[in-house]
Amino acid sequence: FEIVGEAEDGESAIGAMLELEPEVILLDVQLAGMDGFDVCRVIEQLDGAEPAVILVSSRDMADYGDLITSSCARGFVPKDELSCEAVAALLT
């Protein structure tokens, strides 16, 4: 994987995504301003190719209930389990 950008909050994540057009986005659920689920909702409304979104958090997946499965994300990886292999597994 090649890192092409990063963002501090939800609004700048959307701006970076539109500018950089990445194939994959690692999206922290707990962003300042717009959280990761809000960013997913914006991505779902875009016309054209959507990047593959993988949600990450220091919290457990169970803490988010159905929010993960109802989002446009390919899946969720806890930050303590984040690796290239974990990301690749969600992209295949």
Short mmCIF file of N, CA and C in Angstrom, two decimals:
data_model
loop_
_atom_site.label_atom_id
_atom_site.label_comp_id
_atom_site.label_asym_id
_atom_site.label_seq_id
_atom_site.Cartn_x
_atom_site.Cartn_y
_atom_site.Cartn_z
N PHE A 1 0.85 -1.18 0.00
CA PHE A 1 0.00 0.00 0.00
C PHE A 1 0.89 1.24 0.00
N GLU A 2 0.45 2.24 -0.72
CA GLU A 2 1.14 3.53 -0.75
C GLU A 2 0.24 4.57 -0.10
N ILE A 3 0.73 5.25 0.90
CA ILE A 3 -0.04 6.30 1.57
C ILE A 3 0.05 7.56 0.72
N VAL A 4 -1.11 8.10 0.33
CA VAL A 4 -1.14 9.28 -0.52
C VAL A 4 -1.62 10.53 0.21
N GLY A 5 -2.12 10.37 1.43
CA GLY A 5 -2.57 11.53 2.18
C GLY A 5 -3.11 11.14 3.53
N GLU A 6 -3.37 12.15 4.34
CA GLU A 6 -4.00 11.94 5.64
C GLU A 6 -4.78 13.19 6.01
N ALA A 7 -5.68 13.03 6.96
CA ALA A 7 -6.54 14.14 7.37
C ALA A 7 -6.74 14.09 8.88
N GLU A 8 -6.97 15.26 9.46
CA GLU A 8 -7.14 15.37 10.91
C GLU A 8 -8.59 15.23 11.36
N ASP A 9 -9.52 15.55 10.47
CA ASP A 9 -10.94 15.52 10.86
C ASP A 9 -11.78 15.09 9.66
N GLY A 10 -13.07 14.97 9.89
CA GLY A 10 -13.96 14.47 8.85
C GLY A 10 -14.04 15.35 7.62
N GLU A 11 -14.13 16.67 7.83
CA GLU A 11 -14.24 17.58 6.69
C GLU A 11 -12.98 17.52 5.82
N SER A 12 -11.80 17.52 6.45
CA SER A 12 -10.57 17.47 5.66
C SER A 12 -10.38 16.09 5.04
N ALA A 13 -10.95 15.04 5.64
CA ALA A 13 -10.89 13.70 5.04
C ALA A 13 -11.66 13.68 3.73
N ILE A 14 -12.81 14.31 3.70
CA ILE A 14 -13.60 14.38 2.47
C ILE A 14 -12.86 15.19 1.42
N GLY A 15 -12.30 16.33 1.81
CA GLY A 15 -11.53 17.15 0.88
C GLY A 15 -10.35 16.38 0.30
N ALA A 16 -9.61 15.68 1.15
CA ALA A 16 -8.45 14.91 0.68
C ALA A 16 -8.90 13.79 -0.25
N MET A 17 -10.00 13.15 0.08
CA MET A 17 -10.50 12.07 -0.77
C MET A 17 -10.87 12.59 -2.16
N LEU A 18 -11.53 13.74 -2.22
CA LEU A 18 -11.92 14.30 -3.50
C LEU A 18 -10.71 14.74 -4.32
N GLU A 19 -9.71 15.27 -3.64
CA GLU A 19 -8.51 15.74 -4.33
C GLU A 19 -7.60 14.59 -4.77
N LEU A 20 -7.38 13.63 -3.88
CA LEU A 20 -6.39 12.57 -4.12
C LEU A 20 -6.96 11.33 -4.79
N GLU A 21 -8.27 11.14 -4.72
CA GLU A 21 -8.96 9.99 -5.31
C GLU A 21 -8.28 8.65 -4.98
N PRO A 22 -8.15 8.34 -3.69
CA PRO A 22 -7.50 7.07 -3.31
C PRO A 22 -8.39 5.87 -3.61
N GLU A 23 -7.77 4.72 -3.74
CA GLU A 23 -8.52 3.48 -3.96
C GLU A 23 -9.05 2.94 -2.64
N VAL A 24 -8.32 3.19 -1.55
CA VAL A 24 -8.67 2.68 -0.23
C VAL A 24 -8.55 3.82 0.78
N ILE A 25 -9.49 3.87 1.72
CA ILE A 25 -9.43 4.84 2.81
C ILE A 25 -9.50 4.09 4.13
N LEU A 26 -8.50 4.31 4.98
CA LEU A 26 -8.57 3.86 6.38
C LEU A 26 -9.20 5.02 7.13
N LEU A 27 -10.37 4.80 7.67
CA LEU A 27 -11.17 5.88 8.24
C LEU A 27 -11.42 5.63 9.72
N ASP A 28 -10.84 6.49 10.54
CA ASP A 28 -11.06 6.39 11.98
C ASP A 28 -12.50 6.75 12.29
N VAL A 29 -13.15 5.94 13.08
CA VAL A 29 -14.54 6.20 13.45
C VAL A 29 -14.64 7.47 14.29
N GLN A 30 -13.67 7.70 15.14
CA GLN A 30 -13.75 8.80 16.10
C GLN A 30 -12.97 10.03 15.61
N LEU A 31 -13.42 10.61 14.52
CA LEU A 31 -12.83 11.84 14.00
C LEU A 31 -13.48 13.04 14.66
N ALA A 32 -12.75 14.14 14.70
CA ALA A 32 -13.31 15.39 15.20
C ALA A 32 -14.31 15.92 14.18
N GLY A 33 -15.31 16.62 14.66
CA GLY A 33 -16.34 17.17 13.76
C GLY A 33 -17.23 16.06 13.25
N MET A 34 -17.10 15.74 11.99
CA MET A 34 -17.84 14.62 11.40
C MET A 34 -17.14 13.34 11.79
N ASP A 35 -17.88 12.37 12.32
CA ASP A 35 -17.22 11.10 12.65
C ASP A 35 -17.13 10.23 11.38
N GLY A 36 -16.51 9.09 11.51
CA GLY A 36 -16.30 8.21 10.37
C GLY A 36 -17.60 7.77 9.70
N PHE A 37 -18.65 7.61 10.48
CA PHE A 37 -19.94 7.21 9.89
C PHE A 37 -20.54 8.35 9.07
N ASP A 38 -20.36 9.60 9.52
CA ASP A 38 -20.81 10.75 8.74
C ASP A 38 -20.05 10.83 7.42
N VAL A 39 -18.74 10.59 7.47
CA VAL A 39 -17.92 10.60 6.25
C VAL A 39 -18.40 9.51 5.29
N CYS A 40 -18.72 8.34 5.81
CA CYS A 40 -19.24 7.25 4.97
C CYS A 40 -20.52 7.67 4.27
N ARG A 41 -21.40 8.37 4.98
CA ARG A 41 -22.66 8.81 4.37
C ARG A 41 -22.40 9.78 3.22
N VAL A 42 -21.41 10.65 3.37
CA VAL A 42 -21.05 11.57 2.28
C VAL A 42 -20.50 10.78 1.10
N ILE A 43 -19.64 9.81 1.35
CA ILE A 43 -19.05 9.00 0.28
C ILE A 43 -20.15 8.27 -0.49
N GLU A 44 -21.14 7.76 0.22
CA GLU A 44 -22.25 7.04 -0.44
C GLU A 44 -23.03 7.92 -1.40
N GLN A 45 -23.05 9.22 -1.16
CA GLN A 45 -23.83 10.14 -1.99
C GLN A 45 -23.06 10.65 -3.20
N LEU A 46 -21.78 10.32 -3.30
CA LEU A 46 -20.96 10.81 -4.42
C LEU A 46 -21.27 10.04 -5.68
N ASP A 47 -21.19 10.74 -6.80
CA ASP A 47 -21.30 10.09 -8.10
C ASP A 47 -19.92 9.61 -8.51
N GLY A 48 -19.87 8.49 -9.19
CA GLY A 48 -18.59 7.97 -9.66
C GLY A 48 -18.05 6.88 -8.77
N ALA A 49 -16.80 6.55 -9.01
CA ALA A 49 -16.16 5.46 -8.28
C ALA A 49 -15.99 5.83 -6.81
N GLU A 50 -16.35 4.91 -5.96
CA GLU A 50 -16.18 5.11 -4.52
C GLU A 50 -14.95 4.35 -4.06
N PRO A 51 -14.14 4.94 -3.18
CA PRO A 51 -13.01 4.20 -2.63
C PRO A 51 -13.51 3.11 -1.68
N ALA A 52 -12.70 2.10 -1.51
CA ALA A 52 -13.00 1.07 -0.51
C ALA A 52 -12.69 1.68 0.85
N VAL A 53 -13.66 1.68 1.74
CA VAL A 53 -13.48 2.27 3.07
C VAL A 53 -13.34 1.17 4.09
N ILE A 54 -12.32 1.30 4.94
CA ILE A 54 -12.13 0.39 6.05
C ILE A 54 -12.13 1.23 7.31
N LEU A 55 -13.06 0.95 8.19
CA LEU A 55 -13.17 1.69 9.44
C LEU A 55 -12.20 1.13 10.46
N VAL A 56 -11.60 2.02 11.24
CA VAL A 56 -10.69 1.62 12.32
C VAL A 56 -11.06 2.40 13.58
N SER A 57 -10.76 1.80 14.72
CA SER A 57 -11.03 2.46 15.99
C SER A 57 -10.25 1.78 17.10
N SER A 58 -9.98 2.53 18.14
CA SER A 58 -9.37 1.94 19.33
C SER A 58 -10.43 1.22 20.17
N ARG A 59 -11.69 1.46 19.86
CA ARG A 59 -12.79 0.79 20.56
C ARG A 59 -13.14 -0.51 19.85
N ASP A 60 -13.88 -1.34 20.51
CA ASP A 60 -14.29 -2.64 19.97
C ASP A 60 -15.43 -2.46 18.97
N MET A 61 -15.48 -3.33 17.98
CA MET A 61 -16.52 -3.29 16.96
C MET A 61 -17.92 -3.35 17.58
N ALA A 62 -18.09 -4.10 18.63
CA ALA A 62 -19.39 -4.25 19.28
C ALA A 62 -19.90 -2.92 19.84
N ASP A 63 -19.00 -1.98 20.12
CA ASP A 63 -19.41 -0.67 20.64
C ASP A 63 -20.23 0.13 19.63
N TYR A 64 -20.14 -0.23 18.35
CA TYR A 64 -20.80 0.54 17.31
C TYR A 64 -22.07 -0.11 16.77
N GLY A 65 -22.40 -1.27 17.26
CA GLY A 65 -23.64 -1.92 16.85
C GLY A 65 -23.75 -2.06 15.35
N ASP A 66 -24.91 -1.71 14.81
CA ASP A 66 -25.19 -1.85 13.38
C ASP A 66 -24.61 -0.72 12.53
N LEU A 67 -24.00 0.28 13.15
CA LEU A 67 -23.47 1.40 12.38
C LEU A 67 -22.42 0.96 11.36
N ILE A 68 -21.62 -0.02 11.70
CA ILE A 68 -20.58 -0.50 10.78
C ILE A 68 -21.22 -1.24 9.61
N THR A 69 -22.09 -2.19 9.90
CA THR A 69 -22.67 -3.00 8.82
C THR A 69 -23.61 -2.19 7.93
N SER A 70 -24.19 -1.13 8.45
CA SER A 70 -25.09 -0.31 7.63
C SER A 70 -24.35 0.79 6.88
N SER A 71 -23.05 0.92 7.08
CA SER A 71 -22.26 1.93 6.38
C SER A 71 -21.74 1.37 5.06
N CYS A 72 -21.09 2.22 4.29
CA CYS A 72 -20.51 1.79 3.01
C CYS A 72 -19.16 1.10 3.19
N ALA A 73 -18.71 0.98 4.42
CA ALA A 73 -17.38 0.40 4.68
C ALA A 73 -17.33 -1.08 4.33
N ARG A 74 -16.17 -1.51 3.86
CA ARG A 74 -15.94 -2.93 3.56
C ARG A 74 -15.82 -3.74 4.83
N GLY A 75 -15.46 -3.08 5.91
CA GLY A 75 -15.30 -3.77 7.18
C GLY A 75 -14.66 -2.89 8.23
N PHE A 76 -14.28 -3.51 9.31
CA PHE A 76 -13.75 -2.82 10.49
C PHE A 76 -12.53 -3.57 10.99
N VAL A 77 -11.51 -2.82 11.39
CA VAL A 77 -10.32 -3.41 12.00
C VAL A 77 -10.00 -2.62 13.27
N PRO A 78 -9.94 -3.28 14.42
CA PRO A 78 -9.50 -2.57 15.62
C PRO A 78 -8.06 -2.09 15.43
N LYS A 79 -7.74 -0.92 15.96
CA LYS A 79 -6.41 -0.37 15.74
C LYS A 79 -5.30 -1.29 16.24
N ASP A 80 -5.56 -2.03 17.31
CA ASP A 80 -4.51 -2.91 17.82
C ASP A 80 -4.31 -4.16 16.95
N GLU A 81 -5.15 -4.34 15.93
CA GLU A 81 -5.01 -5.46 15.00
C GLU A 81 -4.74 -4.97 13.58
N LEU A 82 -4.53 -3.66 13.41
CA LEU A 82 -4.35 -3.08 12.08
C LEU A 82 -3.01 -3.51 11.49
N SER A 83 -3.08 -4.07 10.29
CA SER A 83 -1.88 -4.51 9.56
C SER A 83 -2.22 -4.50 8.07
N CYS A 84 -1.18 -4.60 7.24
CA CYS A 84 -1.40 -4.70 5.80
C CYS A 84 -2.23 -5.93 5.49
N GLU A 85 -1.97 -7.02 6.21
CA GLU A 85 -2.69 -8.25 5.97
C GLU A 85 -4.18 -8.11 6.30
N ALA A 86 -4.49 -7.43 7.40
CA ALA A 86 -5.89 -7.24 7.79
C ALA A 86 -6.62 -6.39 6.77
N VAL A 87 -5.96 -5.36 6.27
CA VAL A 87 -6.57 -4.50 5.26
C VAL A 87 -6.77 -5.29 3.96
N ALA A 88 -5.74 -6.00 3.54
CA ALA A 88 -5.82 -6.78 2.29
C ALA A 88 -6.94 -7.81 2.35
N ALA A 89 -7.14 -8.42 3.52
CA ALA A 89 -8.19 -9.43 3.66
C ALA A 89 -9.58 -8.83 3.42
N LEU A 90 -9.77 -7.57 3.78
CA LEU A 90 -11.07 -6.93 3.57
C LEU A 90 -11.25 -6.45 2.14
N LEU A 91 -10.17 -6.39 1.39
CA LEU A 91 -10.24 -5.89 0.01
C LEU A 91 -10.41 -7.01 -1.02
N THR A 92 -10.26 -8.26 -0.59
CA THR A 92 -10.37 -9.36 -1.54
C THR A 92 -11.77 -9.93 -1.56
#
